[in-house]
Short mmCIF file of C-alpha atoms in Angstrom, two decimals:
data_model
loop_
_atom_site.label_atom_id
_atom_site.label_comp_id
_atom_site.label_asym_id
_atom_site.label_seq_id
_atom_site.Cartn_x
_atom_site.Cartn_y
_atom_site.Cartn_z
CA LEU S 1 0.00 0.00 0.00
CA ALA S 2 2.86 2.34 0.74
CA SER S 3 4.45 2.01 -2.71
CA LEU S 4 1.22 1.34 -4.65
CA LYS S 5 3.21 -1.25 -6.61
CA HIS S 6 1.24 -4.10 -8.22
CA THR S 7 2.72 -7.59 -8.49
CA PRO S 8 0.88 -10.38 -10.35
CA LEU S 9 0.48 -13.54 -8.24
CA PRO S 10 1.66 -15.67 -9.94
CA ALA S 11 2.73 -14.30 -13.30
CA GLU S 12 3.26 -17.76 -14.83
CA ILE S 13 -0.48 -18.54 -14.93
CA PRO S 14 -1.88 -16.58 -17.92
CA TRP S 15 -5.57 -17.12 -17.09
CA ASP S 16 -8.38 -15.20 -15.42
CA VAL S 17 -8.68 -15.72 -11.66
CA GLN S 18 -12.32 -16.18 -10.72
CA ASP S 19 -12.17 -16.85 -6.97
CA PHE S 20 -9.63 -16.71 -4.13
CA ASP S 21 -9.28 -16.78 -0.36
CA VAL S 22 -6.41 -16.12 2.05
CA SER S 23 -5.97 -18.38 5.08
CA LEU S 24 -6.61 -16.76 8.46
CA ASP S 25 -2.93 -17.05 9.41
CA GLY S 26 -2.00 -15.29 6.15
CA LYS S 27 0.37 -18.02 5.06
CA LEU S 28 -1.56 -19.47 2.11
CA LEU S 29 -3.52 -18.11 -0.80
CA ALA S 30 -5.99 -20.43 -2.54
CA PHE S 31 -7.29 -19.32 -5.92
CA VAL S 32 -9.16 -20.74 -8.91
CA SER S 33 -8.13 -19.98 -12.48
CA ASN S 34 -10.38 -20.36 -15.50
CA GLU S 35 -8.15 -22.42 -17.78
CA ASP S 36 -9.77 -23.05 -21.17
CA GLY S 37 -13.13 -23.06 -19.39
CA THR S 38 -12.24 -25.48 -16.61
CA GLY S 39 -11.73 -24.43 -13.00
CA VAL S 40 -8.24 -25.22 -11.68
CA LEU S 41 -7.35 -24.88 -7.98
CA HIS S 42 -3.96 -23.42 -7.03
CA LEU S 43 -2.25 -22.98 -3.66
CA LEU S 44 0.38 -20.28 -3.19
CA ARG S 45 2.65 -19.79 -0.16
CA THR S 46 2.62 -16.08 0.57
CA ARG S 47 6.07 -15.99 2.23
CA ASP S 48 7.98 -16.71 -0.98
CA ARG S 49 5.07 -16.70 -3.47
CA ARG S 50 5.76 -20.29 -4.42
CA LEU S 51 3.06 -22.49 -5.91
CA LEU S 52 2.41 -25.64 -3.89
CA ASP S 53 0.87 -28.95 -4.88
CA ALA S 54 -2.94 -28.79 -5.09
CA PRO S 55 -5.43 -31.67 -5.16
CA LYS S 56 -6.70 -33.05 -8.45
CA LEU S 57 -10.42 -32.33 -8.69
CA PRO S 58 -13.05 -33.55 -11.16
CA LEU S 59 -12.96 -31.67 -14.46
CA GLY S 60 -15.55 -28.90 -14.21
CA THR S 61 -16.00 -25.59 -12.43
CA LEU S 62 -15.10 -24.51 -8.88
CA SER S 63 -16.66 -21.88 -6.67
CA GLY S 64 -16.96 -20.86 -3.03
CA VAL S 65 -13.29 -21.46 -2.18
CA ARG S 66 -12.94 -20.75 1.57
CA TRP S 67 -10.38 -21.56 4.27
CA HIS S 68 -11.47 -22.96 7.63
CA ARG S 69 -10.44 -20.87 10.62
CA ASP S 70 -7.73 -23.47 11.34
CA SER S 71 -5.92 -22.45 8.11
CA VAL S 72 -5.53 -26.16 7.33
CA ASN S 73 -8.80 -27.21 5.71
CA LEU S 74 -10.03 -25.66 2.48
CA ALA S 75 -13.63 -26.01 1.27
CA MET S 76 -15.03 -25.54 -2.23
CA THR S 77 -18.02 -26.38 -4.41
CA VAL S 78 -17.38 -28.53 -7.48
CA SER S 79 -19.68 -28.90 -10.48
CA SER S 80 -18.76 -31.66 -12.92
CA ALA S 81 -20.26 -34.00 -15.49
CA LYS S 82 -21.32 -36.37 -12.72
CA SER S 83 -22.44 -33.85 -10.08
CA PRO S 84 -24.38 -30.55 -10.34
CA ALA S 85 -22.74 -28.95 -7.28
CA ASP S 86 -21.19 -30.79 -4.35
CA VAL S 87 -19.03 -29.67 -1.43
CA TYR S 88 -15.45 -30.89 -1.10
CA SER S 89 -12.73 -30.13 1.43
CA TYR S 90 -8.96 -30.49 1.23
CA ASN S 91 -6.64 -30.94 4.20
CA ARG S 92 -3.31 -29.41 3.22
CA LYS S 93 -1.38 -31.31 5.92
CA THR S 94 -2.67 -34.82 5.21
CA GLY S 95 -3.43 -34.29 1.51
CA LEU S 96 -6.89 -35.80 2.06
CA LEU S 97 -9.63 -34.70 -0.34
CA THR S 98 -13.13 -35.32 1.08
CA ARG S 99 -16.47 -35.11 -0.69
CA TRP S 100 -19.12 -34.06 1.83
CA THR S 101 -22.34 -34.07 -0.20
CA GLN S 102 -23.96 -36.46 -2.67
CA HIS S 103 -26.86 -35.34 -4.85
CA GLU S 104 -29.79 -37.69 -5.12
CA PRO S 105 -29.63 -39.36 -8.55
CA GLY S 106 -33.36 -38.92 -9.27
CA GLY S 107 -33.65 -42.13 -11.27
CA ALA S 108 -30.46 -41.60 -13.28
CA ASP S 109 -27.00 -43.01 -12.69
CA PRO S 110 -24.52 -40.09 -12.59
CA ALA S 111 -21.64 -42.53 -12.92
CA ALA S 112 -22.84 -43.30 -16.45
CA PHE S 113 -22.68 -39.66 -17.55
CA VAL S 114 -19.91 -38.88 -20.05
CA GLU S 115 -16.94 -36.73 -19.05
CA PRO S 116 -16.21 -33.86 -21.45
CA GLU S 117 -12.96 -33.65 -23.40
CA LEU S 118 -11.22 -30.40 -24.34
CA VAL S 119 -10.55 -30.23 -28.09
CA ARG S 120 -8.96 -27.63 -30.37
CA TRP S 121 -9.07 -26.86 -34.07
CA LYS S 122 -7.51 -24.33 -36.43
CA SER S 123 -9.83 -21.72 -37.88
CA PHE S 124 -9.67 -19.98 -41.26
CA ASP S 125 -6.95 -17.55 -40.11
CA GLY S 126 -4.84 -20.11 -38.26
CA ARG S 127 -6.17 -19.11 -34.86
CA SER S 128 -6.70 -21.94 -32.38
CA ILE S 129 -10.32 -22.34 -31.25
CA SER S 130 -11.33 -24.67 -28.45
CA GLY S 131 -14.43 -26.37 -27.13
CA PHE S 132 -15.65 -29.42 -25.26
CA ILE S 133 -16.97 -32.66 -26.66
CA TYR S 134 -19.18 -35.17 -24.89
CA ARG S 135 -18.66 -38.36 -26.88
CA ALA S 136 -21.48 -40.89 -27.18
CA PRO S 137 -20.31 -44.10 -25.47
CA ALA S 138 -18.82 -46.38 -28.13
CA SER S 139 -19.75 -49.48 -26.13
CA ARG S 140 -23.44 -48.74 -26.66
CA PHE S 141 -23.29 -46.83 -29.93
CA PRO S 142 -20.67 -48.23 -32.31
CA GLY S 143 -19.68 -46.57 -35.56
CA LYS S 144 -19.63 -42.92 -36.52
CA ARG S 145 -21.94 -40.86 -34.35
CA PRO S 146 -24.13 -37.89 -35.30
CA VAL S 147 -23.20 -34.55 -33.74
CA LEU S 148 -25.10 -31.79 -31.93
CA VAL S 149 -23.15 -28.50 -31.91
CA ASN S 150 -24.33 -26.12 -29.15
CA ILE S 151 -23.27 -22.47 -29.50
CA HIS S 152 -23.43 -20.28 -26.40
CA GLY S 153 -25.00 -16.83 -26.30
CA GLY S 154 -23.60 -13.59 -25.00
CA PRO S 155 -21.65 -13.31 -27.24
CA GLU S 156 -19.28 -12.34 -24.42
CA SER S 157 -19.87 -15.57 -22.56
CA GLN S 158 -18.13 -18.93 -22.36
CA TYR S 159 -19.17 -22.56 -22.28
CA ARG S 160 -17.72 -24.13 -19.17
CA PRO S 161 -18.00 -27.86 -18.51
CA GLY S 162 -20.25 -28.75 -15.61
CA PHE S 163 -23.32 -30.84 -15.01
CA ALA S 164 -25.00 -31.43 -18.39
CA ALA S 165 -28.38 -32.23 -16.78
CA ARG S 166 -30.98 -33.34 -19.33
CA ASN S 167 -28.49 -32.89 -22.17
CA ASN S 168 -27.12 -36.26 -21.06
CA TYR S 169 -30.17 -37.77 -22.76
CA PHE S 170 -28.85 -36.86 -26.20
CA VAL S 171 -25.52 -38.55 -25.46
CA ASN S 172 -26.50 -41.54 -23.33
CA GLU S 173 -29.88 -42.45 -24.84
CA MET S 174 -29.75 -41.15 -28.42
CA GLY S 175 -26.08 -41.82 -29.13
CA ILE S 176 -25.33 -38.24 -30.23
CA SER S 177 -21.96 -36.66 -29.52
CA MET S 178 -22.27 -33.04 -28.31
CA ILE S 179 -19.77 -30.27 -28.97
CA TRP S 180 -19.82 -26.92 -27.15
CA PRO S 181 -17.44 -24.50 -28.95
CA ASN S 182 -16.00 -21.27 -27.57
CA VAL S 183 -15.66 -19.26 -30.77
CA ARG S 184 -13.81 -15.94 -31.00
CA GLY S 185 -15.63 -13.29 -28.99
CA SER S 186 -15.99 -15.65 -26.02
CA SER S 187 -14.82 -14.52 -22.60
CA GLY S 188 -12.09 -16.25 -20.61
CA TYR S 189 -9.33 -15.96 -23.24
CA GLY S 190 -8.26 -12.32 -22.85
CA LYS S 191 -9.45 -8.93 -24.07
CA SER S 192 -8.07 -9.29 -27.60
CA PHE S 193 -9.91 -12.57 -28.20
CA LEU S 194 -13.07 -11.01 -26.76
CA LYS S 195 -13.07 -8.27 -29.41
CA LEU S 196 -12.37 -10.48 -32.42
CA ASP S 197 -16.05 -10.62 -33.47
CA ASN S 198 -17.04 -7.00 -32.86
CA GLY S 199 -18.72 -4.93 -35.55
CA ARG S 200 -17.60 -5.85 -39.05
CA LEU S 201 -15.75 -8.91 -37.73
CA ARG S 202 -19.06 -10.57 -36.85
CA GLU S 203 -18.94 -13.41 -39.35
CA ASP S 204 -15.40 -14.42 -38.37
CA SER S 205 -16.97 -16.22 -35.41
CA VAL S 206 -19.32 -18.04 -37.81
CA LYS S 207 -16.26 -19.16 -39.78
CA ASP S 208 -14.95 -20.72 -36.57
CA ILE S 209 -17.95 -23.08 -36.77
CA GLY S 210 -17.13 -23.79 -40.41
CA ALA S 211 -13.64 -24.79 -39.28
CA LEU S 212 -15.21 -26.97 -36.60
CA PHE S 213 -17.11 -28.82 -39.34
CA ASP S 214 -13.75 -29.48 -41.00
CA TRP S 215 -12.44 -30.88 -37.71
CA ILE S 216 -15.51 -33.09 -37.33
CA ALA S 217 -14.95 -34.47 -40.82
CA GLY S 218 -11.49 -35.59 -39.78
CA GLN S 219 -12.63 -37.49 -36.67
CA PRO S 220 -13.02 -41.25 -37.16
CA HIS S 221 -15.88 -41.53 -34.64
CA LEU S 222 -17.97 -38.55 -35.79
CA ASP S 223 -20.33 -38.41 -38.78
CA ALA S 224 -19.88 -35.10 -40.61
CA SER S 225 -22.95 -35.85 -42.75
CA ARG S 226 -25.20 -35.80 -39.67
CA VAL S 227 -24.76 -32.54 -37.78
CA VAL S 228 -27.35 -30.34 -36.07
CA VAL S 229 -26.41 -26.86 -34.84
CA GLN S 230 -28.24 -25.24 -31.92
CA GLY S 231 -27.94 -21.96 -30.03
CA GLY S 232 -29.84 -19.49 -27.89
CA SER S 233 -29.97 -15.68 -27.99
CA TYR S 234 -26.74 -14.61 -29.75
CA GLY S 235 -26.16 -18.34 -30.21
CA GLY S 236 -29.49 -18.29 -32.06
CA TYR S 237 -28.05 -15.74 -34.48
CA MET S 238 -24.99 -17.95 -34.90
CA THR S 239 -27.27 -20.91 -35.61
CA LEU S 240 -29.16 -19.01 -38.29
CA ALA S 241 -25.92 -17.68 -39.79
CA VAL S 242 -24.49 -21.20 -39.95
CA ALA S 243 -27.73 -22.37 -41.58
CA THR S 244 -27.20 -19.79 -44.35
CA LEU S 245 -23.43 -20.04 -44.85
CA TYR S 246 -23.00 -23.79 -44.30
CA ALA S 247 -26.37 -25.24 -45.26
CA GLU S 248 -24.76 -28.13 -47.11
CA ARG S 249 -22.86 -29.18 -43.97
CA ILE S 250 -25.76 -29.51 -41.54
CA ALA S 251 -28.85 -31.71 -41.33
CA ALA S 252 -30.96 -29.19 -39.37
CA ALA S 253 -30.77 -26.19 -37.02
CA ILE S 254 -32.40 -25.12 -33.75
CA ASP S 255 -32.77 -21.38 -33.12
CA ILE S 256 -33.75 -20.45 -29.54
CA VAL S 257 -34.72 -16.77 -28.97
CA GLY S 258 -32.22 -15.85 -31.67
CA ILE S 259 -31.52 -12.68 -33.67
CA SER S 260 -32.50 -12.91 -37.33
CA ASN S 261 -31.58 -9.32 -38.28
CA PHE S 262 -29.33 -7.06 -36.18
CA VAL S 263 -31.01 -3.92 -37.53
CA THR S 264 -34.53 -4.89 -36.47
CA PHE S 265 -33.12 -6.33 -33.24
CA LEU S 266 -31.33 -3.10 -32.31
CA GLU S 267 -34.40 -1.05 -33.15
CA ARG S 268 -36.75 -3.19 -31.04
CA THR S 269 -34.73 -4.48 -28.09
CA GLU S 270 -35.42 -2.72 -24.79
CA SER S 271 -33.93 0.79 -24.71
CA TYR S 272 -31.96 0.19 -21.49
CA ARG S 273 -29.66 -2.26 -23.30
CA ARG S 274 -29.55 -0.79 -26.80
CA ASP S 275 -26.38 1.31 -26.49
CA LEU S 276 -24.48 -1.57 -24.93
CA ARG S 277 -25.47 -3.86 -27.80
CA ARG S 278 -24.43 -1.25 -30.36
CA VAL S 279 -20.87 -1.39 -28.99
CA GLU S 280 -20.83 -5.13 -29.69
CA TYR S 281 -22.76 -5.40 -32.95
CA GLY S 282 -22.41 -1.93 -34.50
CA ASP S 283 -24.61 1.15 -34.58
CA GLU S 284 -27.49 0.64 -37.00
CA ARG S 285 -28.03 4.42 -37.18
CA ASP S 286 -24.78 4.75 -39.14
CA PRO S 287 -25.68 4.20 -42.84
CA GLU S 288 -22.58 2.17 -43.68
CA MET S 289 -22.89 -0.05 -40.61
CA ARG S 290 -26.61 -0.46 -41.28
CA GLN S 291 -25.87 -1.68 -44.78
CA PHE S 292 -23.32 -4.14 -43.43
CA LEU S 293 -25.72 -5.49 -40.80
CA GLU S 294 -28.42 -5.92 -43.42
CA THR S 295 -25.95 -7.77 -45.64
CA ILE S 296 -25.09 -10.37 -42.99
CA ALA S 297 -28.65 -10.73 -41.64
CA PRO S 298 -29.86 -14.36 -41.85
CA LEU S 299 -33.31 -12.93 -42.61
CA ASN S 300 -32.00 -11.41 -45.82
CA ARG S 301 -30.24 -14.67 -46.71
CA ALA S 302 -33.22 -16.90 -46.00
CA ALA S 303 -33.03 -18.29 -49.53
CA GLN S 304 -29.83 -20.06 -48.46
CA ILE S 305 -31.55 -21.85 -45.55
CA SER S 306 -32.40 -25.20 -47.09
CA LYS S 307 -32.39 -27.49 -44.04
CA PRO S 308 -35.19 -27.90 -41.45
CA LEU S 309 -35.32 -25.29 -38.70
CA LEU S 310 -36.83 -25.37 -35.20
CA VAL S 311 -37.52 -21.90 -33.76
CA VAL S 312 -38.27 -21.41 -30.04
CA GLN S 313 -39.42 -18.02 -28.72
CA GLY S 314 -41.04 -16.36 -25.71
CA ARG S 315 -43.70 -13.82 -26.66
CA ASN S 316 -42.70 -11.44 -23.83
CA ASP S 317 -38.97 -11.43 -24.55
CA PRO S 318 -37.53 -7.94 -23.82
CA ARG S 319 -34.06 -8.76 -25.10
CA VAL S 320 -34.74 -10.45 -28.43
CA PRO S 321 -38.33 -9.44 -29.29
CA VAL S 322 -40.72 -12.01 -30.71
CA GLY S 323 -40.58 -10.28 -34.10
CA GLU S 324 -37.10 -11.71 -34.68
CA ALA S 325 -38.60 -15.21 -34.65
CA GLU S 326 -41.80 -14.33 -36.49
CA GLN S 327 -40.04 -12.75 -39.46
CA ILE S 328 -37.68 -15.67 -40.10
CA VAL S 329 -40.50 -18.21 -39.66
CA ALA S 330 -42.76 -16.30 -42.06
CA ILE S 331 -40.23 -16.09 -44.87
CA LEU S 332 -39.22 -19.75 -44.54
CA LYS S 333 -42.84 -20.85 -44.66
CA LYS S 334 -43.28 -18.88 -47.87
CA ARG S 335 -40.30 -20.72 -49.30
CA ALA S 336 -41.71 -24.06 -48.11
CA THR S 337 -38.61 -24.74 -46.03
CA PRO S 338 -39.45 -27.15 -43.19
CA VAL S 339 -39.84 -24.99 -40.06
CA TRP S 340 -41.23 -25.84 -36.63
CA TYR S 341 -42.24 -22.82 -34.56
CA MET S 342 -42.80 -22.93 -30.81
CA VAL S 343 -43.87 -19.72 -29.05
CA ALA S 344 -44.88 -19.47 -25.39
CA ALA S 345 -47.26 -16.66 -24.45
CA ASP S 346 -46.07 -16.68 -20.82
CA GLU S 347 -42.29 -16.68 -21.37
CA GLY S 348 -39.54 -14.14 -22.00
CA HIS S 349 -35.91 -14.71 -22.97
CA GLY S 350 -35.97 -18.49 -22.84
CA PHE S 351 -38.39 -20.95 -21.28
CA ALA S 352 -38.22 -20.81 -17.47
CA LYS S 353 -41.46 -22.54 -16.46
CA LYS S 354 -41.08 -26.28 -16.08
CA ALA S 355 -44.08 -27.22 -18.23
CA ASN S 356 -42.78 -25.07 -21.09
CA ALA S 357 -39.17 -26.23 -20.67
CA ASP S 358 -40.32 -29.86 -20.70
CA PHE S 359 -42.37 -29.30 -23.85
CA GLN S 360 -39.38 -27.65 -25.53
CA PHE S 361 -37.15 -30.58 -24.55
CA TYR S 362 -39.58 -33.18 -25.91
CA ALA S 363 -40.11 -31.20 -29.11
CA THR S 364 -36.35 -30.93 -29.57
CA ILE S 365 -36.01 -34.69 -29.21
CA ALA S 366 -38.75 -35.25 -31.80
CA PHE S 367 -37.14 -32.73 -34.17
CA ILE S 368 -33.71 -34.35 -33.86
CA ARG S 369 -35.13 -37.85 -34.26
CA ARG S 370 -36.78 -36.87 -37.51
CA TYR S 371 -34.16 -34.71 -39.15
CA LEU S 372 -30.89 -36.05 -37.72
CA LEU S 373 -31.59 -39.68 -36.98
CA GLY S 374 -34.20 -40.24 -39.69
CA ASN S 375 -36.79 -41.58 -37.25
CA SER S 376 -40.25 -40.08 -37.80
CA ASP S 377 -42.17 -41.87 -35.03
#
């Protein structure tokens, strides 16, 4: 405090720190870094700022890192593929890692859930893009497996591996491998990466999905001819953009509360968030930017959408107004492109009520069975 000098602790870990706690005796610092989306626990001795051995935890996310008053036991919450959120403790003297809570399985066997795997691929400009794949178990589903690509929203967000919940059904019961990419513009990889899709760079992130399709084609256990892309909010825009630019490489697409035209979106989204969105997407009031946004709008490229589309929308959505869904559905119906439209009168930005969420889940299963797996029953 006297010198106001800042010293990174520790400089050799080039990742965001999301949580930390100092032991009561001041001798140890525990912190969690977000490393490629996974939470990694570190222990640092404050006397000489040396990193110490830390326990190996299930691959997932960590939160609530807190020292006991004895400065020996460290508690944390771990979310992984096999557990939604359970409490662990680590004794730094004995090295004992203890799991204190066990979620009720609710009829499912968490031990059977698939662990995610971090994968990387080169995009169009040579940049490395990463994501997580949940592979369908080969023991139950031999041969090349169909793929469900899930694109996160935000766009300044990040897919982080944790408990996949009902998404396990697609992997364990339908034999579909799931991939969750973190395309350019995602958080967690530094400020430069975060800005790589801003404004006129918007479609560079879509090209990252095109490069992912190339990677899928090179995997011996994945079927590049059977791919469905899905996303919500900004991920919905990405889904629609992929459906226009890479129609020949997908079997179908699922757009959830997605943006079909950035101009109409910016004009209709709630005023309290409009200026913030303009920083990300571009200001539609500028004639040149408006022309660019109209050029890349999936709505204006609807003629290129040739594969079946499922659209999910809440009628009371203040973020992505219902008109974004209605206009893409209307034009596809005119073109006789297969389109399923699900709108809930009592929902906003995504389905929150259980009855609606269940209906969406069942409809998604039916849609995927028909257009990805070729099962119409």
